[in-house]
Amino acid sequence: MVVALPATRLPRGVRPFEPVGATVTATVPATANRASRHAGQGAVYPQASAPSAASTLGLLCSAPELAPGPGPNSLYTAVQTCAAPGAASSSRCRHRSDRRRGVLAAATPSQGHTTAPPRPVASANGNTAPNGLPPSPAPGKSYSYNYPATTTSSSSSTSAAPFAPLAASPPATSDLRLDLWLSLLQASASQISAAAAQLTAAAAGAATRLQRLSSPPPPAFPAGPSGDQTLPLLTDPLRFLTDATATYGPVVGLLLGGERVALVTGRAEARAVLVEAAGEVYVKEGTAFFPGSSLAGNGLLVSDGPVWQRQRRLSNPAFRRAAVEAYGGAMVAATEDMMRRVWGPAGGTRDVYADFNELTLQVTLEALFGFGSAERRQQQQQQVEGQEGAAGAGAAGAQAAGPSFAASSSAASSEDAAQIVAAVEKAFTFFTQRAATGFVIPEWLPTWDNLEFAAAVQQLDRVVYGMINRRRQELAAAFGSVAAAADAAAAAGGSGGGGGGGSAGVPSDLLTSLLLARDEDGSGMSDQALRDELMTLLVAGQETSAILLGWASALLAAHPEVQAAAAAEVAAVCGGPEAGTPTPASVRHMPYLESVVLETLRLYSPAYMVGRCARRDAALGPYVLPAGTTVLVSPYVMHRDPEVWEEPEVFRPERWQELQRREGYSGYMGLMSNLGPNGAYLPFGGGPRNCIGTGFAMMEALLVLAALLQRYSLALPPAAGSSSGGAFPKPKPLLTLRPEAVVLRISPRRQ
Ligand code: HEM
């Protein structure tokens, strides 16, 4: 098995797993030995949002090398030190990035790439790298390098590849073996020294946290239970959060794994953190409980400052209503596929949460890359062939480009899809296990699990970069250039800045939308940024949506009267099982079903915590949070606040109809804005960092639930030894608030 360590020791900009098929040319920085910020590392969404029991304990062993608060090795000091122009605003000072990722990197250019040896290519000046060996690059020199692959990138990637010095004359053959051995030795030595540095830093961080255990809280820090609360939090996170709020109020000061933490559940305080001082004071960077991952990279979930602003600006159009509604057909088709293949005409008793996980993975992959079910792809292929026949072989330009495009993409996608699914499943299993064990072992440690995970990420990278390259080439071939494709999509009604997919014959997937997205200056995303955003969307959107569907089904099963009302609404709008399927337009006429979803999200918000870090000393109400304090806002607690919600523990979708009337209903997006109608509803977060996929997730939940209520009824299976309804699924608050399992009896609905 080929394994590769996360590139925590590569020079700035070098990814551990460079795009296969990409020819990248870059300059090794003169300061090549400084720590790298591996842009492919960062927290994945659930970790970003949940101080789970797992991630809390993870603090103890993920051992960030910098401690919050003033001190020689503190985050505070790092922020001060790194306040070079742009450093603070982009939140990309090395210490802060590495701290979050549990990384202390001492970069050595010729290491970290443990895949098959690189193949040299002739460089611009005609020099060729000797035998594909990676000689030590000279700082400041340019290198050209071709990764073993089938395609060549037209990438605008800014990755650095520290191989094959262009200017260096090839050494004599007899020197080559020596060179290889030397570079191997050098690589091992520097890997060992980097690991040693990481361990030293980890030990220093642990020492600081240990010291904090016996120090009093800083002045004006919010009150809270004394001593480290890791164990009580681990034992029962939801109870702990609820009790701490009930005892100490809207802001609770905590010590968790030696980290100073403020738990925020007050409306005004949550608004201050998420909306009013967002970005200015409270940022993602530096938040504790972020174990970091090379999977999600430096995508929207974890970036800050100008990097985040640009990526969000470029990504927003792809999530506008019209763009999201374009995925409605795929959502319904995938649901029907699942119901036909898995549930069958007779139904049965199943863990529907497991089924929803597969379903949302399929939907997300289809939305991201345009993969469909095999059948749908076949249909698409047939349609394409028919259109091609009609269009004639010589058709040119944008109109003809669509069909040939779809044909090549769909032909390639079944293999890509299989590889992606395999790698994603491996990576997600890793996350689940990591959460379940309660210990977050930093990804840079070469444990067996970490190596397997790194291999899965590598496999994903290979496929995703391959698809990005192919899509660029297809767009360029069809339109003359990618920029021309963006113009064509914009002219045909898309924004040209994403969301334009589907128009002018370009595919309507997010890959294409993001690839065509253009900033005001005409620039688009680099391959690496694209890859990171795609992986972020996959991680952020798949599991959360499955959790929502799991809880909604369980609640419908447990409340037959609510289920009957929702099913009646679906039947009234769409007809019975034999009638037409739900569509984005028809679910807009299902306010009751929408209330069911909103109420589900109130009681079981998949993101039961969102985290921020105070980048400087900050006043929060009467309290002062020292720079580096992690702030955890808990939607779970806020959604059950008895001062805001009448009978907060009761599942009552009708409360949303009252709110809709009171608020002058303008669709669920209106109800989500501004931390909800009463300032205490934030299942999708709030402020500038709110969930970009809100519309996508709501649309998916409504369509899937409508499609299944049209055909099936759901019931809790009788508990053992009883003829009445069974037990409601238990929450399993790990990285997200997922159900343990949702075992339901599924029966075909009789009209
Ligand atoms: C029921 C489903 C979902 C829930 C409950 C949910 C919840 C959230 C929450 C609470 C945040 C804010 C995190 C924070 O403030 O730290 C967030 C951010 C985000 N979500 Fe979702 N999400 C869901 C589905 C999706 C989907 C389907 C996608 C994409 C296809 C998505 C993509 C993202 C991204 C990219 C961010 C980061 C936005 C930014 O910081 O600019 N989410 N989500």
PDB file of N, CA, C and O in Angstrom, residues 55 66 147 161 186 193 233 244 262 272 314 345 351 385 414 453 456 475 490 617 630 632 687 714:
ATOM      1  N   SER A  55     -13.621  15.681  20.848  1.00  0.00           N
ATOM      2  CA  SER A  55     -12.637  16.715  20.547  1.00  0.00           C
ATOM      3  C   SER A  55     -12.140  17.371  21.817  1.00  0.00           C
ATOM      4  O   SER A  55     -11.042  17.893  21.866  1.00  0.00           O
ATOM      5  N   LEU A  66       0.888  26.151  21.054  1.00  0.00           N
ATOM      6  CA  LEU A  66       0.764  27.485  21.608  1.00  0.00           C
ATOM      7  C   LEU A  66      -0.413  27.546  22.552  1.00  0.00           C
ATOM      8  O   LEU A  66      -1.466  26.994  22.283  1.00  0.00           O
ATOM      9  N   TYR A 147       3.942  15.014 -12.541  1.00  0.00           N
ATOM     10  CA  TYR A 147       3.572  13.882 -11.718  1.00  0.00           C
ATOM     11  C   TYR A 147       3.122  12.736 -12.594  1.00  0.00           C
ATOM     12  O   TYR A 147       2.542  12.942 -13.632  1.00  0.00           O
ATOM     13  N   ALA A 161       6.394  22.704  -6.384  1.00  0.00           N
ATOM     14  CA  ALA A 161       6.862  21.335  -6.457  1.00  0.00           C
ATOM     15  C   ALA A 161       8.371  21.354  -6.476  1.00  0.00           C
ATOM     16  O   ALA A 161       8.990  21.791  -7.439  1.00  0.00           O
ATOM     17  N   GLN A 186      18.510  12.491   4.061  1.00  0.00           N
ATOM     18  CA  GLN A 186      18.141  13.840   4.478  1.00  0.00           C
ATOM     19  C   GLN A 186      16.657  13.882   4.833  1.00  0.00           C
ATOM     20  O   GLN A 186      16.244  14.452   5.837  1.00  0.00           O
ATOM     21  N   SER A 193      13.456  14.853  12.724  1.00  0.00           N
ATOM     22  CA  SER A 193      13.619  16.074  13.517  1.00  0.00           C
ATOM     23  C   SER A 193      12.320  16.883  13.540  1.00  0.00           C
ATOM     24  O   SER A 193      11.984  17.496  14.544  1.00  0.00           O
ATOM     25  N   LEU A 233     -18.076  16.739  30.932  1.00  0.00           N
ATOM     26  CA  LEU A 233     -18.530  17.003  29.564  1.00  0.00           C
ATOM     27  C   LEU A 233     -18.534  15.717  28.749  1.00  0.00           C
ATOM     28  O   LEU A 233     -19.470  15.443  27.990  1.00  0.00           O
ATOM     29  N   ALA A 244     -24.862  23.535  33.013  1.00  0.00           N
ATOM     30  CA  ALA A 244     -23.920  24.649  33.226  1.00  0.00           C
ATOM     31  C   ALA A 244     -24.616  25.977  32.938  1.00  0.00           C
ATOM     32  O   ALA A 244     -24.477  26.948  33.687  1.00  0.00           O
ATOM     33  N   ALA A 262     -15.273  29.882  26.878  1.00  0.00           N
ATOM     34  CA  ALA A 262     -16.516  30.540  27.292  1.00  0.00           C
ATOM     35  C   ALA A 262     -17.675  29.877  26.555  1.00  0.00           C
ATOM     36  O   ALA A 262     -17.691  29.870  25.320  1.00  0.00           O
ATOM     37  N   ALA A 272     -23.394  38.957  19.604  1.00  0.00           N
ATOM     38  CA  ALA A 272     -22.113  39.691  19.634  1.00  0.00           C
ATOM     39  C   ALA A 272     -21.006  38.844  19.003  1.00  0.00           C
ATOM     40  O   ALA A 272     -20.205  39.338  18.215  1.00  0.00           O
ATOM     41  N   LEU A 314     -16.886  34.068  -4.225  1.00  0.00           N
ATOM     42  CA  LEU A 314     -16.894  33.257  -5.442  1.00  0.00           C
ATOM     43  C   LEU A 314     -17.896  32.100  -5.348  1.00  0.00           C
ATOM     44  O   LEU A 314     -18.438  31.661  -6.362  1.00  0.00           O
ATOM     45  N   PRO A 345     -41.141  -2.540  -2.460  1.00  0.00           N
ATOM     46  CA  PRO A 345     -42.587  -2.307  -2.377  1.00  0.00           C
ATOM     47  C   PRO A 345     -43.166  -2.688  -1.012  1.00  0.00           C
ATOM     48  O   PRO A 345     -44.189  -2.156  -0.592  1.00  0.00           O
ATOM     49  N   ASP A 351     -32.639   0.490   9.703  1.00  0.00           N
ATOM     50  CA  ASP A 351     -31.999   1.688  10.245  1.00  0.00           C
ATOM     51  C   ASP A 351     -31.987   2.728   9.123  1.00  0.00           C
ATOM     52  O   ASP A 351     -31.119   2.706   8.249  1.00  0.00           O
ATOM     53  N   GLU A 385     -26.622  10.784 -26.964  1.00  0.00           N
ATOM     54  CA  GLU A 385     -26.342  10.204 -28.270  1.00  0.00           C
ATOM     55  C   GLU A 385     -27.406  10.601 -29.283  1.00  0.00           C
ATOM     56  O   GLU A 385     -27.103  10.937 -30.425  1.00  0.00           O
ATOM     57  N   SER A 414     -18.436   7.042 -13.778  1.00  0.00           N
ATOM     58  CA  SER A 414     -18.726   5.882 -12.955  1.00  0.00           C
ATOM     59  C   SER A 414     -17.462   5.390 -12.242  1.00  0.00           C
ATOM     60  O   SER A 414     -17.495   5.034 -11.069  1.00  0.00           O
ATOM     61  N   PHE A 453      -5.853   6.863   6.552  1.00  0.00           N
ATOM     62  CA  PHE A 453      -6.622   8.063   6.244  1.00  0.00           C
ATOM     63  C   PHE A 453      -5.893   8.907   5.193  1.00  0.00           C
ATOM     64  O   PHE A 453      -6.495   9.379   4.223  1.00  0.00           O
ATOM     65  N   ALA A 456      -6.404   7.521   1.906  1.00  0.00           N
ATOM     66  CA  ALA A 456      -7.744   7.811   1.377  1.00  0.00           C
ATOM     67  C   ALA A 456      -7.809   9.236   0.845  1.00  0.00           C
ATOM     68  O   ALA A 456      -8.374   9.499  -0.225  1.00  0.00           O
ATOM     69  N   LEU A 475     -14.047  22.311 -20.945  1.00  0.00           N
ATOM     70  CA  LEU A 475     -14.601  23.659 -21.127  1.00  0.00           C
ATOM     71  C   LEU A 475     -13.783  24.428 -22.155  1.00  0.00           C
ATOM     72  O   LEU A 475     -14.334  25.117 -23.026  1.00  0.00           O
ATOM     73  N   ALA A 490     -22.427  33.222 -18.143  1.00  0.00           N
ATOM     74  CA  ALA A 490     -22.972  34.476 -17.606  1.00  0.00           C
ATOM     75  C   ALA A 490     -23.974  35.076 -18.584  1.00  0.00           C
ATOM     76  O   ALA A 490     -25.057  35.520 -18.200  1.00  0.00           O
ATOM     77  N   ASP A 617      -8.068  40.474  23.308  1.00  0.00           N
ATOM     78  CA  ASP A 617      -8.880  40.597  24.512  1.00  0.00           C
ATOM     79  C   ASP A 617     -10.218  41.209  24.123  1.00  0.00           C
ATOM     80  O   ASP A 617     -10.262  42.199  23.373  1.00  0.00           O
ATOM     81  N   THR A 630     -11.341  30.296  23.593  1.00  0.00           N
ATOM     82  CA  THR A 630     -12.281  29.656  22.668  1.00  0.00           C
ATOM     83  C   THR A 630     -13.703  29.946  23.137  1.00  0.00           C
ATOM     84  O   THR A 630     -14.004  29.836  24.331  1.00  0.00           O
ATOM     85  N   LEU A 632     -17.629  28.953  22.631  1.00  0.00           N
ATOM     86  CA  LEU A 632     -18.529  27.950  22.070  1.00  0.00           C
ATOM     87  C   LEU A 632     -19.962  28.432  22.215  1.00  0.00           C
ATOM     88  O   LEU A 632     -20.452  28.605  23.330  1.00  0.00           O
ATOM     89  N   GLY A 687     -24.825  35.226  11.143  1.00  0.00           N
ATOM     90  CA  GLY A 687     -23.824  36.221  10.765  1.00  0.00           C
ATOM     91  C   GLY A 687     -23.137  35.838   9.466  1.00  0.00           C
ATOM     92  O   GLY A 687     -23.609  34.980   8.725  1.00  0.00           O
ATOM     93  N   LEU A 714     -44.180   5.699   8.437  1.00  0.00           N
ATOM     94  CA  LEU A 714     -43.067   5.335   9.323  1.00  0.00           C
ATOM     95  C   LEU A 714     -43.588   5.111  10.734  1.00  0.00           C
ATOM     96  O   LEU A 714     -44.459   5.861  11.204  1.00  0.00           O
TER      97      LEU A 714
END
